Amino acid sequence: MKKLYRSVTDSKLTGLCGGLARWLNVDTTLVRLLVAAAAVFSFGTVLVLYVIGSVIVPKESYGGFTDGFDY
């Protein structure tokens, strides 16, 4: 099972969207657009969840692999 980590190499703010895109195996730009649209239409609820997720989700190691296995 793949674990969710914040991306070190594909980050704009905290790396959460980059890590989520890698975890879901989709394009990072798509995840960022969905998060931005959801933040506008949810009146800020998604922004609060983004901040909470950025605090809770651990950052990956600098090599891009956290446990030595490439999923």
CSV table of N, CA, C and O in Angstrom, one decimal:
chain,number,residue,atom,x,y,z
A,1,MET,N,0.8,-1.2,0.0
A,1,MET,CA,0.0,0.0,0.0
A,1,MET,C,0.9,1.2,0.0
A,1,MET,O,1.8,1.3,0.8
A,2,LYS,N,0.6,2.2,-0.9
A,2,LYS,CA,1.3,3.4,-1.0
A,2,LYS,C,1.0,4.3,0.2
A,2,LYS,O,-0.2,4.4,0.6
A,3,LYS,N,2.0,5.0,0.7
A,3,LYS,CA,1.7,6.0,1.7
A,3,LYS,C,1.7,7.4,1.1
A,3,LYS,O,2.4,7.7,0.1
A,4,LEU,N,1.0,8.3,1.8
A,4,LEU,CA,0.9,9.7,1.3
A,4,LEU,C,2.0,10.5,2.0
A,4,LEU,O,2.1,10.5,3.2
A,5,TYR,N,2.8,11.2,1.2
A,5,TYR,CA,3.8,12.1,1.7
A,5,TYR,C,3.7,13.4,1.0
A,5,TYR,O,3.3,13.5,-0.2
A,6,ARG,N,4.1,14.5,1.6
A,6,ARG,CA,4.3,15.8,0.9
A,6,ARG,C,5.5,15.7,0.1
A,6,ARG,O,6.6,15.3,0.5
A,7,SER,N,5.4,16.2,-1.2
A,7,SER,CA,6.5,16.1,-2.1
A,7,SER,C,7.6,17.2,-1.8
A,7,SER,O,7.2,18.3,-1.5
A,8,VAL,N,8.8,16.8,-2.0
A,8,VAL,CA,9.9,17.8,-1.8
A,8,VAL,C,10.3,18.3,-3.2
A,8,VAL,O,10.6,19.5,-3.3
A,9,THR,N,10.2,17.5,-4.2
A,9,THR,CA,10.6,17.9,-5.5
A,9,THR,C,9.6,18.6,-6.3
A,9,THR,O,9.9,19.3,-7.2
A,10,ASP,N,8.3,18.3,-6.0
A,10,ASP,CA,7.2,18.9,-6.8
A,10,ASP,C,6.3,19.7,-5.8
A,10,ASP,O,5.2,19.3,-5.5
A,11,SER,N,6.8,20.8,-5.4
A,11,SER,CA,6.1,21.6,-4.4
A,11,SER,C,6.0,23.1,-4.8
A,11,SER,O,7.0,23.6,-5.4
A,12,LYS,N,4.9,23.7,-4.6
A,12,LYS,CA,4.8,25.1,-4.8
A,12,LYS,C,4.7,25.8,-3.4
A,12,LYS,O,5.4,26.8,-3.2
A,13,LEU,N,3.8,25.4,-2.6
A,13,LEU,CA,3.7,25.9,-1.2
A,13,LEU,C,4.2,24.9,-0.2
A,13,LEU,O,5.3,25.2,0.4
A,14,THR,N,3.5,23.8,0.0
A,14,THR,CA,3.9,22.9,1.0
A,14,THR,C,4.2,21.5,0.4
A,14,THR,O,4.7,20.6,1.2
A,15,GLY,N,3.9,21.3,-0.8
A,15,GLY,CA,4.1,20.0,-1.4
A,15,GLY,C,3.0,19.0,-1.3
A,15,GLY,O,3.1,17.9,-1.7
A,16,LEU,N,1.9,19.4,-0.7
A,16,LEU,CA,0.8,18.6,-0.4
A,16,LEU,C,0.1,18.1,-1.7
A,16,LEU,O,-0.2,17.0,-1.9
A,17,CYS,N,-0.1,19.1,-2.6
A,17,CYS,CA,-0.8,18.7,-3.9
A,17,CYS,C,0.2,17.8,-4.8
A,17,CYS,O,-0.3,16.9,-5.4
A,18,GLY,N,1.5,18.1,-4.7
A,18,GLY,CA,2.4,17.2,-5.4
A,18,GLY,C,2.4,15.8,-4.9
A,18,GLY,O,2.5,14.8,-5.6
A,19,GLY,N,2.4,15.7,-3.6
A,19,GLY,CA,2.4,14.3,-3.0
A,19,GLY,C,1.0,13.6,-3.2
A,19,GLY,O,1.0,12.4,-3.4
A,20,LEU,N,-0.1,14.4,-3.2
A,20,LEU,CA,-1.4,13.8,-3.4
A,20,LEU,C,-1.5,13.3,-4.9
A,20,LEU,O,-2.0,12.3,-5.1
A,21,ALA,N,-0.9,14.1,-5.8
A,21,ALA,CA,-0.9,13.7,-7.2
A,21,ALA,C,-0.1,12.5,-7.4
A,21,ALA,O,-0.5,11.6,-8.2
A,22,ARG,N,1.0,12.4,-6.8
A,22,ARG,CA,1.9,11.2,-6.9
A,22,ARG,C,1.1,10.0,-6.3
A,22,ARG,O,1.2,8.9,-6.8
A,23,TRP,N,0.5,10.2,-5.2
A,23,TRP,CA,-0.3,9.1,-4.5
A,23,TRP,C,-1.5,8.6,-5.4
A,23,TRP,O,-1.7,7.4,-5.4
A,24,LEU,N,-2.1,9.5,-6.0
A,24,LEU,CA,-3.3,9.2,-6.9
A,24,LEU,C,-2.9,8.8,-8.3
A,24,LEU,O,-3.7,8.4,-9.1
A,25,ASN,N,-1.6,9.0,-8.6
A,25,ASN,CA,-1.0,8.7,-9.9
A,25,ASN,C,-1.7,9.6,-11.0
A,25,ASN,O,-2.1,9.0,-12.1
A,26,VAL,N,-1.9,10.9,-10.8
A,26,VAL,CA,-2.4,11.8,-11.7
A,26,VAL,C,-1.5,13.0,-11.9
A,26,VAL,O,-0.5,13.1,-11.1
A,27,ASP,N,-1.8,13.9,-12.8
A,27,ASP,CA,-0.9,15.1,-13.0
A,27,ASP,C,-1.1,16.1,-11.9
A,27,ASP,O,-2.2,16.3,-11.4
A,28,THR,N,0.0,16.7,-11.5
A,28,THR,CA,0.0,17.6,-10.4
A,28,THR,C,-0.8,18.8,-10.7
A,28,THR,O,-1.5,19.4,-9.8
A,29,THR,N,-0.8,19.3,-11.9
A,29,THR,CA,-1.5,20.5,-12.3
A,29,THR,C,-3.0,20.2,-12.1
A,29,THR,O,-3.7,21.1,-11.7
A,30,LEU,N,-3.5,19.1,-12.4
A,30,LEU,CA,-4.9,18.7,-12.3
A,30,LEU,C,-5.3,18.8,-10.8
A,30,LEU,O,-6.3,19.4,-10.4
A,31,VAL,N,-4.5,18.3,-9.9
A,31,VAL,CA,-4.8,18.3,-8.5
A,31,VAL,C,-4.8,19.8,-8.0
A,31,VAL,O,-5.7,20.2,-7.2
A,32,ARG,N,-3.8,20.6,-8.4
A,32,ARG,CA,-3.8,22.0,-8.0
A,32,ARG,C,-5.0,22.7,-8.5
A,32,ARG,O,-5.5,23.6,-7.7
A,33,LEU,N,-5.4,22.5,-9.7
A,33,LEU,CA,-6.6,23.2,-10.2
A,33,LEU,C,-7.9,22.8,-9.5
A,33,LEU,O,-8.7,23.6,-9.2
A,34,LEU,N,-8.0,21.5,-9.2
A,34,LEU,CA,-9.1,21.0,-8.4
A,34,LEU,C,-9.1,21.6,-7.0
A,34,LEU,O,-10.2,22.0,-6.5
A,35,VAL,N,-8.0,21.7,-6.4
A,35,VAL,CA,-7.9,22.3,-5.0
A,35,VAL,C,-8.2,23.8,-5.1
A,35,VAL,O,-9.0,24.3,-4.2
A,36,ALA,N,-7.8,24.5,-6.1
A,36,ALA,CA,-8.0,25.9,-6.2
A,36,ALA,C,-9.5,26.1,-6.4
A,36,ALA,O,-10.1,27.0,-5.8
A,37,ALA,N,-10.1,25.3,-7.3
A,37,ALA,CA,-11.6,25.5,-7.6
A,37,ALA,C,-12.4,25.1,-6.4
A,37,ALA,O,-13.4,25.8,-6.0
A,38,ALA,N,-12.0,24.1,-5.7
A,38,ALA,CA,-12.7,23.7,-4.5
A,38,ALA,C,-12.6,24.7,-3.4
A,38,ALA,O,-13.5,24.9,-2.6
A,39,ALA,N,-11.4,25.4,-3.3
A,39,ALA,CA,-11.2,26.4,-2.3
A,39,ALA,C,-12.2,27.6,-2.5
A,39,ALA,O,-12.7,28.2,-1.6
A,40,VAL,N,-12.4,27.9,-3.8
A,40,VAL,CA,-13.3,29.0,-4.1
A,40,VAL,C,-14.7,28.7,-3.8
A,40,VAL,O,-15.4,29.5,-3.2
A,41,PHE,N,-15.1,27.5,-4.2
A,41,PHE,CA,-16.5,27.1,-4.1
A,41,PHE,C,-16.9,26.6,-2.7
A,41,PHE,O,-18.1,26.5,-2.4
A,42,SER,N,-15.9,26.3,-1.9
A,42,SER,CA,-16.2,25.9,-0.5
A,42,SER,C,-16.1,27.0,0.5
A,42,SER,O,-16.2,26.7,1.7
A,43,PHE,N,-15.9,28.2,0.1
A,43,PHE,CA,-15.8,29.4,0.9
A,43,PHE,C,-14.7,29.2,2.0
A,43,PHE,O,-14.9,29.6,3.1
A,44,GLY,N,-13.6,28.6,1.6
A,44,GLY,CA,-12.5,28.5,2.5
A,44,GLY,C,-12.3,27.3,3.3
A,44,GLY,O,-11.3,27.1,3.9
A,45,THR,N,-13.3,26.4,3.2
A,45,THR,CA,-13.2,25.1,4.0
A,45,THR,C,-12.0,24.3,3.5
A,45,THR,O,-11.3,23.7,4.3
A,46,VAL,N,-11.8,24.3,2.2
A,46,VAL,CA,-10.7,23.5,1.6
A,46,VAL,C,-9.4,24.1,2.0
A,46,VAL,O,-8.4,23.4,2.2
A,47,LEU,N,-9.3,25.4,2.2
A,47,LEU,CA,-8.0,26.0,2.6
A,47,LEU,C,-7.7,25.6,4.0
A,47,LEU,O,-6.5,25.3,4.3
A,48,VAL,N,-8.7,25.5,4.9
A,48,VAL,CA,-8.5,25.0,6.2
A,48,VAL,C,-8.0,23.5,6.2
A,48,VAL,O,-7.1,23.2,6.9
A,49,LEU,N,-8.6,22.7,5.4
A,49,LEU,CA,-8.2,21.3,5.3
A,49,LEU,C,-6.8,21.2,4.7
A,49,LEU,O,-6.1,20.3,5.1
A,50,TYR,N,-6.5,22.1,3.8
A,50,TYR,CA,-5.1,22.1,3.2
A,50,TYR,C,-4.1,22.4,4.2
A,50,TYR,O,-3.0,21.7,4.3
A,51,VAL,N,-4.3,23.4,5.1
A,51,VAL,CA,-3.4,23.7,6.2
A,51,VAL,C,-3.3,22.5,7.1
A,51,VAL,O,-2.2,22.2,7.5
A,52,ILE,N,-4.4,22.0,7.5
A,52,ILE,CA,-4.4,20.8,8.4
A,52,ILE,C,-3.6,19.6,7.8
A,52,ILE,O,-2.8,19.0,8.4
A,53,GLY,N,-3.9,19.4,6.5
A,53,GLY,CA,-3.2,18.3,5.8
A,53,GLY,C,-1.7,18.6,5.7
A,53,GLY,O,-0.9,17.6,5.8
A,54,SER,N,-1.3,19.8,5.5
A,54,SER,CA,0.1,20.2,5.4
A,54,SER,C,0.9,19.9,6.8
A,54,SER,O,2.1,19.7,6.8
A,55,VAL,N,0.1,20.1,7.8
A,55,VAL,CA,0.7,19.8,9.2
A,55,VAL,C,0.8,18.4,9.5
A,55,VAL,O,1.8,17.9,10.0
A,56,ILE,N,-0.2,17.6,9.1
A,56,ILE,CA,-0.3,16.2,9.5
A,56,ILE,C,0.5,15.3,8.6
A,56,ILE,O,1.1,14.4,9.1
A,57,VAL,N,0.4,15.5,7.3
A,57,VAL,CA,1.1,14.6,6.3
A,57,VAL,C,2.6,14.8,6.4
A,57,VAL,O,3.1,16.0,6.2
A,58,PRO,N,3.4,13.8,6.6
A,58,PRO,CA,4.8,13.9,6.7
A,58,PRO,C,5.5,14.3,5.3
A,58,PRO,O,4.9,13.9,4.3
A,59,LYS,N,6.6,14.9,5.4
A,59,LYS,CA,7.4,15.2,4.2
A,59,LYS,C,8.2,14.0,3.8
A,59,LYS,O,8.8,13.4,4.6
A,60,GLU,N,8.3,13.8,2.5
A,60,GLU,CA,9.1,12.7,2.0
A,60,GLU,C,10.6,13.0,2.1
A,60,GLU,O,11.0,14.1,2.3
A,61,SER,N,11.4,12.0,2.0
A,61,SER,CA,12.8,12.2,2.1
A,61,SER,C,13.3,12.9,0.8
A,61,SER,O,12.6,12.8,-0.2
A,62,TYR,N,14.5,13.4,0.8
A,62,TYR,CA,14.9,14.2,-0.3
A,62,TYR,C,15.2,13.4,-1.6
A,62,TYR,O,15.2,13.9,-2.7
A,63,GLY,N,15.4,12.1,-1.4
A,63,GLY,CA,15.6,11.3,-2.6
A,63,GLY,C,14.3,10.9,-3.3
A,63,GLY,O,14.3,10.4,-4.4
A,64,GLY,N,13.2,11.3,-2.7
A,64,GLY,CA,11.9,11.0,-3.4
A,64,GLY,C,11.4,9.6,-2.9
A,64,GLY,O,10.2,9.3,-3.2
A,65,PHE,N,12.2,8.8,-2.3
A,65,PHE,CA,11.7,7.5,-1.8
A,65,PHE,C,11.8,7.5,-0.3
A,65,PHE,O,12.8,7.9,0.3
A,66,THR,N,10.8,7.1,0.3
A,66,THR,CA,10.8,7.1,1.8
A,66,THR,C,11.2,5.8,2.5
A,66,THR,O,11.7,5.9,3.5
A,67,ASP,N,11.0,4.7,1.8
A,67,ASP,CA,11.3,3.5,2.4
A,67,ASP,C,12.2,2.6,1.5
A,67,ASP,O,12.3,1.4,1.8
A,68,GLY,N,12.7,3.1,0.4
A,68,GLY,CA,13.6,2.4,-0.4
A,68,GLY,C,12.9,1.6,-1.6
A,68,GLY,O,13.6,1.1,-2.4
A,69,PHE,N,11.6,1.7,-1.6
A,69,PHE,CA,10.9,1.0,-2.7
A,69,PHE,C,10.2,2.0,-3.6
A,69,PHE,O,9.7,3.0,-3.1
A,70,ASP,N,10.3,1.8,-4.9
A,70,ASP,CA,9.6,2.6,-5.8
A,70,ASP,C,8.3,2.0,-6.2
A,70,ASP,O,8.2,0.9,-6.8
A,71,TYR,N,7.2,2.6,-5.8
A,71,TYR,CA,5.9,2.1,-6.1
A,71,TYR,C,5.5,2.4,-7.5
A,71,TYR,O,4.6,2.5,-8.0
